[in-house]
mmCIF file of N, CA and C in Angstrom:
data_model
loop_
_atom_site.group_PDB
_atom_site.id
_atom_site.type_symbol
_atom_site.label_atom_id
_atom_site.label_comp_id
_atom_site.label_asym_id
_atom_site.label_seq_id
_atom_site.Cartn_x
_atom_site.Cartn_y
_atom_site.Cartn_z
ATOM 1 N N MET A 1 22.248 18.322 27.222
ATOM 2 C CA MET A 1 22.210 17.235 26.260
ATOM 3 C C MET A 1 20.768 16.895 25.879
ATOM 4 N N THR A 2 19.871 16.878 26.847
ATOM 5 C CA THR A 2 18.478 16.562 26.575
ATOM 6 C C THR A 2 17.854 17.609 25.670
ATOM 7 N N ARG A 3 18.198 18.882 25.906
ATOM 8 C CA ARG A 3 17.655 19.951 25.061
ATOM 9 C C ARG A 3 18.140 19.784 23.624
ATOM 10 N N MET A 4 19.398 19.421 23.435
ATOM 11 C CA MET A 4 19.933 19.213 22.095
ATOM 12 C C MET A 4 19.215 18.055 21.415
ATOM 13 N N MET A 5 18.932 16.994 22.144
ATOM 14 C CA MET A 5 18.209 15.849 21.584
ATOM 15 C C MET A 5 16.800 16.271 21.177
ATOM 16 N N ASN A 6 16.143 17.106 21.982
ATOM 17 C CA ASN A 6 14.800 17.576 21.648
ATOM 18 C C ASN A 6 14.815 18.416 20.375
ATOM 19 N N VAL A 7 15.825 19.264 20.220
ATOM 20 C CA VAL A 7 15.949 20.097 19.024
ATOM 21 C C VAL A 7 16.192 19.212 17.811
ATOM 22 N N MET A 8 17.057 18.199 17.947
ATOM 23 C CA MET A 8 17.334 17.290 16.830
ATOM 24 C C MET A 8 16.081 16.501 16.462
ATOM 25 N N THR A 9 15.358 16.032 17.471
ATOM 26 C CA THR A 9 14.133 15.274 17.220
ATOM 27 C C THR A 9 13.115 16.141 16.507
ATOM 28 N N ALA A 10 12.968 17.378 16.940
ATOM 29 C CA ALA A 10 12.033 18.298 16.296
ATOM 30 C C ALA A 10 12.435 18.538 14.842
ATOM 31 N N GLY A 11 13.730 18.659 14.576
ATOM 32 C CA GLY A 11 14.213 18.855 13.213
ATOM 33 C C GLY A 11 13.907 17.663 12.329
ATOM 34 N N VAL A 12 14.121 16.463 12.859
ATOM 35 C CA VAL A 12 13.842 15.245 12.098
ATOM 36 C C VAL A 12 12.349 15.140 11.806
ATOM 37 N N LEU A 13 11.516 15.446 12.802
ATOM 38 C CA LEU A 13 10.066 15.391 12.595
ATOM 39 C C LEU A 13 9.615 16.424 11.568
ATOM 40 N N ALA A 14 10.194 17.603 11.601
ATOM 41 C CA ALA A 14 9.846 18.631 10.616
ATOM 42 C C ALA A 14 10.238 18.191 9.217
ATOM 43 N N LEU A 15 11.422 17.589 9.079
ATOM 44 C CA LEU A 15 11.866 17.096 7.785
ATOM 45 C C LEU A 15 10.935 15.996 7.283
ATOM 46 N N ALA A 16 10.550 15.091 8.168
ATOM 47 C CA ALA A 16 9.630 14.009 7.794
ATOM 48 C C ALA A 16 8.287 14.576 7.345
ATOM 49 N N ALA A 17 7.815 15.610 8.025
ATOM 50 C CA ALA A 17 6.544 16.238 7.650
ATOM 51 C C ALA A 17 6.647 16.870 6.265
ATOM 52 N N MET A 18 7.779 17.511 5.962
ATOM 53 C CA MET A 18 7.962 18.121 4.644
ATOM 54 C C MET A 18 8.001 17.063 3.555
ATOM 55 N N VAL A 19 8.679 15.944 3.828
ATOM 56 C CA VAL A 19 8.743 14.860 2.841
ATOM 57 C C VAL A 19 7.350 14.293 2.604
ATOM 58 N N ASN A 20 6.585 14.066 3.680
ATOM 59 C CA ASN A 20 5.225 13.546 3.541
ATOM 60 C C ASN A 20 4.343 14.509 2.762
ATOM 61 N N ALA A 21 4.482 15.798 3.014
ATOM 62 C CA ALA A 21 3.691 16.803 2.295
ATOM 63 C C ALA A 21 4.047 16.791 0.815
ATOM 64 N N ALA A 22 5.336 16.677 0.504
ATOM 65 C CA ALA A 22 5.771 16.633 -0.893
ATOM 66 C C ALA A 22 5.231 15.386 -1.585
ATOM 67 N N GLN A 23 5.257 14.246 -0.888
ATOM 68 C CA GLN A 23 4.734 13.015 -1.473
ATOM 69 C C GLN A 23 3.234 13.117 -1.703
ATOM 70 N N ALA A 24 2.507 13.692 -0.749
ATOM 71 C CA ALA A 24 1.063 13.851 -0.895
ATOM 72 C C ALA A 24 0.740 14.763 -2.064
ATOM 73 N N GLN A 25 1.517 15.834 -2.228
ATOM 74 C CA GLN A 25 1.299 16.748 -3.341
ATOM 75 C C GLN A 25 1.570 16.046 -4.667
ATOM 76 N N GLN A 26 2.631 15.246 -4.722
ATOM 77 C CA GLN A 26 2.954 14.504 -5.938
ATOM 78 C C GLN A 26 1.846 13.514 -6.259
ATOM 79 N N GLN A 27 1.349 12.805 -5.243
ATOM 80 C CA GLN A 27 0.278 11.839 -5.461
ATOM 81 C C GLN A 27 -0.985 12.525 -5.956
ATOM 82 N N ALA A 28 -1.282 13.696 -5.406
ATOM 83 C CA ALA A 28 -2.488 14.401 -5.812
ATOM 84 C C ALA A 28 -2.454 14.729 -7.299
ATOM 85 N N ARG A 29 -1.287 15.014 -7.845
ATOM 86 C CA ARG A 29 -1.175 15.325 -9.270
ATOM 87 C C ARG A 29 -1.309 14.072 -10.122
ATOM 88 N N ASN A 30 -0.975 12.913 -9.590
ATOM 89 C CA ASN A 30 -0.977 11.671 -10.366
ATOM 90 C C ASN A 30 -2.175 10.791 -10.066
ATOM 91 N N CYS A 31 -3.131 11.284 -9.297
ATOM 92 C CA CYS A 31 -4.295 10.490 -8.907
ATOM 93 C C CYS A 31 -5.579 11.265 -9.166
ATOM 94 N N GLY A 32 -6.651 10.526 -9.318
ATOM 95 C CA GLY A 32 -7.957 11.151 -9.493
ATOM 96 C C GLY A 32 -9.031 10.087 -9.519
ATOM 97 N N PRO A 33 -10.282 10.500 -9.610
ATOM 98 C CA PRO A 33 -11.376 9.527 -9.725
ATOM 99 C C PRO A 33 -11.167 8.668 -10.970
ATOM 100 N N ARG A 34 -11.434 7.383 -10.864
ATOM 101 C CA ARG A 34 -11.138 6.431 -11.935
ATOM 102 C C ARG A 34 -11.740 6.841 -13.263
ATOM 103 N N ASP A 35 -13.004 7.244 -13.275
ATOM 104 C CA ASP A 35 -13.650 7.566 -14.543
ATOM 105 C C ASP A 35 -12.963 8.724 -15.261
ATOM 106 N N ILE A 36 -12.451 9.686 -14.513
ATOM 107 C CA ILE A 36 -11.750 10.815 -15.122
ATOM 108 C C ILE A 36 -10.394 10.373 -15.676
ATOM 109 N N VAL A 37 -9.667 9.550 -14.904
ATOM 110 C CA VAL A 37 -8.354 9.072 -15.355
ATOM 111 C C VAL A 37 -8.500 8.227 -16.618
ATOM 112 N N VAL A 38 -9.456 7.304 -16.626
ATOM 113 C CA VAL A 38 -9.670 6.435 -17.793
ATOM 114 C C VAL A 38 -10.072 7.266 -19.013
ATOM 115 N N SER A 39 -10.919 8.260 -18.794
ATOM 116 C CA SER A 39 -11.346 9.137 -19.885
ATOM 117 C C SER A 39 -10.162 9.907 -20.474
ATOM 118 N N ARG A 40 -9.297 10.418 -19.621
ATOM 119 C CA ARG A 40 -8.130 11.173 -20.110
ATOM 120 C C ARG A 40 -7.154 10.280 -20.861
ATOM 121 N N LEU A 41 -6.981 9.035 -20.382
ATOM 122 C CA LEU A 41 -6.100 8.108 -21.094
ATOM 123 C C LEU A 41 -6.652 7.806 -22.482
ATOM 124 N N ALA A 42 -7.980 7.652 -22.569
ATOM 125 C CA ALA A 42 -8.612 7.348 -23.856
ATOM 126 C C ALA A 42 -8.575 8.550 -24.794
ATOM 127 N N GLU A 43 -8.984 9.699 -24.293
ATOM 128 C CA GLU A 43 -9.075 10.891 -25.147
ATOM 129 C C GLU A 43 -7.706 11.483 -25.478
ATOM 130 N N GLY A 44 -6.797 11.494 -24.508
ATOM 131 C CA GLY A 44 -5.506 12.132 -24.716
ATOM 132 C C GLY A 44 -4.473 11.258 -25.405
ATOM 133 N N TYR A 45 -4.574 9.940 -25.193
ATOM 134 C CA TYR A 45 -3.532 9.042 -25.710
ATOM 135 C C TYR A 45 -4.081 7.888 -26.538
ATOM 136 N N GLY A 46 -5.397 7.750 -26.615
ATOM 137 C CA GLY A 46 -5.988 6.643 -27.361
ATOM 138 C C GLY A 46 -5.785 5.306 -26.675
ATOM 139 N N GLU A 47 -5.552 5.328 -25.360
ATOM 140 C CA GLU A 47 -5.276 4.093 -24.626
ATOM 141 C C GLU A 47 -6.562 3.452 -24.111
ATOM 142 N N THR A 48 -6.621 2.133 -24.227
ATOM 143 C CA THR A 48 -7.716 1.345 -23.677
ATOM 144 C C THR A 48 -7.133 0.264 -22.768
ATOM 145 N N ARG A 49 -7.966 -0.283 -21.905
ATOM 146 C CA ARG A 49 -7.478 -1.301 -20.974
ATOM 147 C C ARG A 49 -7.106 -2.564 -21.729
ATOM 148 N N GLN A 50 -5.890 -3.031 -21.464
ATOM 149 C CA GLN A 50 -5.363 -4.235 -22.103
ATOM 150 C C GLN A 50 -5.347 -5.428 -21.160
ATOM 151 N N SER A 51 -5.146 -5.157 -19.873
ATOM 152 C CA SER A 51 -5.136 -6.239 -18.885
ATOM 153 C C SER A 51 -5.386 -5.663 -17.506
ATOM 154 N N MET A 52 -5.716 -6.541 -16.568
ATOM 155 C CA MET A 52 -5.967 -6.107 -15.198
ATOM 156 C C MET A 52 -5.754 -7.268 -14.238
ATOM 157 N N GLY A 53 -5.575 -6.937 -12.966
ATOM 158 C CA GLY A 53 -5.420 -7.952 -11.934
ATOM 159 C C GLY A 53 -5.642 -7.336 -10.568
ATOM 160 N N LEU A 54 -5.754 -8.188 -9.576
ATOM 161 C CA LEU A 54 -5.975 -7.742 -8.204
ATOM 162 C C LEU A 54 -4.645 -7.678 -7.479
ATOM 163 N N GLY A 55 -4.365 -6.538 -6.871
ATOM 164 C CA GLY A 55 -3.119 -6.330 -6.143
ATOM 165 C C GLY A 55 -3.335 -6.324 -4.647
ATOM 166 N N ALA A 56 -2.321 -5.849 -3.928
ATOM 167 C CA ALA A 56 -2.371 -5.792 -2.467
ATOM 168 C C ALA A 56 -3.504 -4.883 -2.007
ATOM 169 N N ASN A 57 -4.065 -5.208 -0.859
ATOM 170 C CA ASN A 57 -5.127 -4.407 -0.236
ATOM 171 C C ASN A 57 -6.335 -4.207 -1.151
ATOM 172 N N ASN A 58 -6.629 -5.206 -1.970
ATOM 173 C CA ASN A 58 -7.754 -5.158 -2.901
ATOM 174 C C ASN A 58 -7.662 -4.032 -3.920
ATOM 175 N N SER A 59 -6.458 -3.635 -4.266
ATOM 176 C CA SER A 59 -6.249 -2.642 -5.316
ATOM 177 C C SER A 59 -6.358 -3.330 -6.672
ATOM 178 N N VAL A 60 -6.880 -2.607 -7.642
ATOM 179 C CA VAL A 60 -6.976 -3.134 -9.001
ATOM 180 C C VAL A 60 -5.842 -2.521 -9.820
ATOM 181 N N ILE A 61 -5.016 -3.383 -10.399
ATOM 182 C CA ILE A 61 -3.899 -2.964 -11.238
ATOM 183 C C ILE A 61 -4.346 -3.130 -12.689
ATOM 184 N N GLU A 62 -4.182 -2.073 -13.496
ATOM 185 C CA GLU A 62 -4.606 -2.136 -14.888
ATOM 186 C C GLU A 62 -3.497 -1.615 -15.808
ATOM 187 N N VAL A 63 -3.436 -2.197 -16.987
ATOM 188 C CA VAL A 63 -2.525 -1.721 -18.028
ATOM 189 C C VAL A 63 -3.385 -1.192 -19.164
ATOM 190 N N PHE A 64 -3.161 0.075 -19.495
ATOM 191 C CA PHE A 64 -3.831 0.720 -20.622
ATOM 192 C C PHE A 64 -2.780 0.932 -21.705
ATOM 193 N N ALA A 65 -3.181 0.796 -22.954
ATOM 194 C CA ALA A 65 -2.215 1.006 -24.043
ATOM 195 C C ALA A 65 -2.943 1.362 -25.322
ATOM 196 N N SER A 66 -2.186 1.973 -26.217
ATOM 197 C CA SER A 66 -2.672 2.281 -27.560
ATOM 198 C C SER A 66 -1.852 1.467 -28.544
ATOM 199 N N GLU A 67 -2.519 0.609 -29.302
ATOM 200 C CA GLU A 67 -1.807 -0.182 -30.303
ATOM 201 C C GLU A 67 -1.353 0.699 -31.460
ATOM 202 N N GLU A 68 -2.026 1.840 -31.686
ATOM 203 C CA GLU A 68 -1.641 2.759 -32.760
ATOM 204 C C GLU A 68 -0.360 3.514 -32.441
ATOM 205 N N SER A 69 -0.337 4.164 -31.264
ATOM 206 C CA SER A 69 0.822 4.997 -30.917
ATOM 207 C C SER A 69 1.888 4.235 -30.138
ATOM 208 N N GLY A 70 1.495 3.128 -29.493
ATOM 209 C CA GLY A 70 2.443 2.353 -28.697
ATOM 210 C C GLY A 70 2.618 2.857 -27.277
ATOM 211 N N THR A 71 1.860 3.908 -26.876
ATOM 212 C CA THR A 71 1.975 4.391 -25.496
ATOM 213 C C THR A 71 1.264 3.434 -24.554
ATOM 214 N N TRP A 72 1.720 3.392 -23.309
ATOM 215 C CA TRP A 72 1.094 2.542 -22.296
ATOM 216 C C TRP A 72 1.155 3.223 -20.935
ATOM 217 N N THR A 73 0.209 2.845 -20.065
ATOM 218 C CA THR A 73 0.123 3.397 -18.714
ATOM 219 C C THR A 73 -0.322 2.289 -17.774
ATOM 220 N N ILE A 74 0.316 2.210 -16.612
ATOM 221 C CA ILE A 74 -0.106 1.285 -15.559
ATOM 222 C C ILE A 74 -0.745 2.111 -14.456
ATOM 223 N N THR A 75 -1.942 1.690 -14.026
ATOM 224 C CA THR A 75 -2.654 2.391 -12.959
ATOM 225 C C THR A 75 -2.949 1.448 -11.800
ATOM 226 N N VAL A 76 -3.172 2.050 -10.626
ATOM 227 C CA VAL A 76 -3.638 1.320 -9.449
ATOM 228 C C VAL A 76 -4.873 2.043 -8.952
ATOM 229 N N THR A 77 -5.965 1.299 -8.784
ATOM 230 C CA THR A 77 -7.196 1.875 -8.255
ATOM 231 C C THR A 77 -7.463 1.259 -6.889
ATOM 232 N N THR A 78 -7.602 2.123 -5.892
ATOM 233 C CA THR A 78 -7.861 1.676 -4.526
ATOM 234 C C THR A 78 -9.353 1.403 -4.355
ATOM 235 N N PRO A 79 -9.738 0.682 -3.302
ATOM 236 C CA PRO A 79 -11.154 0.377 -3.089
ATOM 237 C C PRO A 79 -12.050 1.622 -2.999
ATOM 238 N N ASN A 80 -11.478 2.784 -2.651
ATOM 239 C CA ASN A 80 -12.301 3.992 -2.567
ATOM 240 C C ASN A 80 -12.513 4.655 -3.931
ATOM 241 N N GLY A 81 -11.992 4.066 -5.012
ATOM 242 C CA GLY A 81 -12.216 4.588 -6.352
ATOM 243 C C GLY A 81 -11.165 5.557 -6.849
ATOM 244 N N MET A 82 -10.134 5.825 -6.045
ATOM 245 C CA MET A 82 -9.073 6.732 -6.472
ATOM 246 C C MET A 82 -8.079 5.956 -7.335
ATOM 247 N N THR A 83 -7.794 6.480 -8.522
ATOM 248 C CA THR A 83 -6.867 5.835 -9.449
ATOM 249 C C THR A 83 -5.600 6.657 -9.547
ATOM 250 N N CYS A 84 -4.452 5.980 -9.426
ATOM 251 C CA CYS A 84 -3.155 6.652 -9.499
ATOM 252 C C CYS A 84 -2.338 6.078 -10.651
ATOM 253 N N LEU A 85 -1.632 6.969 -11.349
ATOM 254 C CA LEU A 85 -0.729 6.540 -12.410
ATOM 255 C C LEU A 85 0.552 6.040 -11.767
ATOM 256 N N VAL A 86 0.976 4.848 -12.134
ATOM 257 C CA VAL A 86 2.163 4.242 -11.547
ATOM 258 C C VAL A 86 3.357 4.325 -12.489
ATOM 259 N N ALA A 87 3.123 4.061 -13.765
ATOM 260 C CA ALA A 87 4.202 4.083 -14.750
ATOM 261 C C ALA A 87 3.596 4.302 -16.121
ATOM 262 N N SER A 88 4.418 4.814 -17.031
ATOM 263 C CA SER A 88 3.965 4.982 -18.406
ATOM 264 C C SER A 88 5.175 4.927 -19.324
ATOM 265 N N GLY A 89 4.916 4.693 -20.593
ATOM 266 C CA GLY A 89 6.029 4.613 -21.521
ATOM 267 C C GLY A 89 5.561 4.443 -22.948
ATOM 268 N N GLN A 90 6.464 3.940 -23.775
ATOM 269 C CA GLN A 90 6.182 3.775 -25.191
ATOM 270 C C GLN A 90 6.596 2.381 -25.643
ATOM 271 N N ALA A 91 6.305 2.084 -26.879
ATOM 272 C CA ALA A 91 6.656 0.810 -27.521
ATOM 273 C C ALA A 91 5.902 -0.373 -26.912
ATOM 274 N N PHE A 92 4.608 -0.183 -26.630
ATOM 275 C CA PHE A 92 3.783 -1.268 -26.106
ATOM 276 C C PHE A 92 3.660 -2.370 -27.141
ATOM 277 N N GLU A 93 3.723 -3.606 -26.663
ATOM 278 C CA GLU A 93 3.570 -4.766 -27.519
ATOM 279 C C GLU A 93 2.752 -5.806 -26.775
ATOM 280 N N ALA A 94 1.676 -6.280 -27.368
ATOM 281 C CA ALA A 94 0.865 -7.322 -26.758
ATOM 282 C C ALA A 94 1.511 -8.677 -27.040
ATOM 283 N N LEU A 95 1.718 -9.460 -26.006
ATOM 284 C CA LEU A 95 2.332 -10.777 -26.148
ATOM 285 C C LEU A 95 1.426 -11.845 -25.555
ATOM 286 N N ALA A 96 1.462 -13.004 -26.131
ATOM 287 C CA ALA A 96 0.756 -14.159 -25.595
ATOM 288 C C ALA A 96 1.709 -15.342 -25.693
ATOM 289 N N GLU A 97 2.718 -15.334 -24.836
ATOM 290 C CA GLU A 97 3.737 -16.380 -24.881
ATOM 291 C C GLU A 97 3.268 -17.622 -24.141
ATOM 292 N N ALA A 98 3.558 -18.764 -24.702
ATOM 293 C CA ALA A 98 3.228 -20.023 -24.065
ATOM 294 C C ALA A 98 4.248 -20.336 -22.980
ATOM 295 N N LEU A 99 3.839 -21.059 -21.957
ATOM 296 C CA LEU A 99 4.766 -21.505 -20.924
ATOM 297 C C LEU A 99 5.726 -22.514 -21.525
ATOM 298 N N PRO A 100 6.976 -22.538 -21.052
ATOM 299 C CA PRO A 100 7.916 -23.540 -21.556
ATOM 300 C C PRO A 100 7.464 -24.945 -21.120
ATOM 301 N N ALA A 101 7.849 -25.938 -21.900
ATOM 302 C CA ALA A 101 7.515 -27.318 -21.557
ATOM 303 C C ALA A 101 8.109 -27.664 -20.194
ATOM 304 N N LYS A 102 7.424 -28.527 -19.444
ATOM 305 C CA LYS A 102 7.911 -28.925 -18.132
ATOM 306 C C LYS A 102 9.319 -29.510 -18.245
ATOM 307 N N GLY A 103 10.171 -29.079 -17.328
ATOM 308 C CA GLY A 103 11.524 -29.566 -17.340
ATOM 309 C C GLY A 103 12.458 -28.749 -18.214
ATOM 310 N N LYS A 104 11.938 -27.786 -18.916
ATOM 311 C CA LYS A 104 12.759 -26.922 -19.785
ATOM 312 C C LYS A 104 12.875 -25.551 -19.132
ATOM 313 N N ASP A 105 14.048 -24.949 -19.253
ATOM 314 C CA ASP A 105 14.231 -23.587 -18.737
ATOM 315 C C ASP A 105 13.521 -22.589 -19.639
ATOM 316 N N ALA A 106 13.122 -21.480 -19.037
ATOM 317 C CA ALA A 106 12.401 -20.451 -19.792
ATOM 318 C C ALA A 106 13.277 -19.798 -20.750
#
């Protein structure tokens, strides 16, 4: 029984290692030095930074968009300068909505 448990544990660990390797490979394709990522967004899609904020672990969250084409991209930049693409899409629209009056539902 103990030998079977060891074989099962080894199988689970191997599967976990493969999943981690696949995730790391996927991240490597979607991440790069910030200046290169920003340059590619500008040159390839005409996107410029529209907004930004501070996220968890001192990460910088930014929204890039092109008002001409309507494409948009959300990035996360870690403190070490690595920028990763989080989401992208089309039909970007800049909004500046006012907060509802106090006591009124949104």
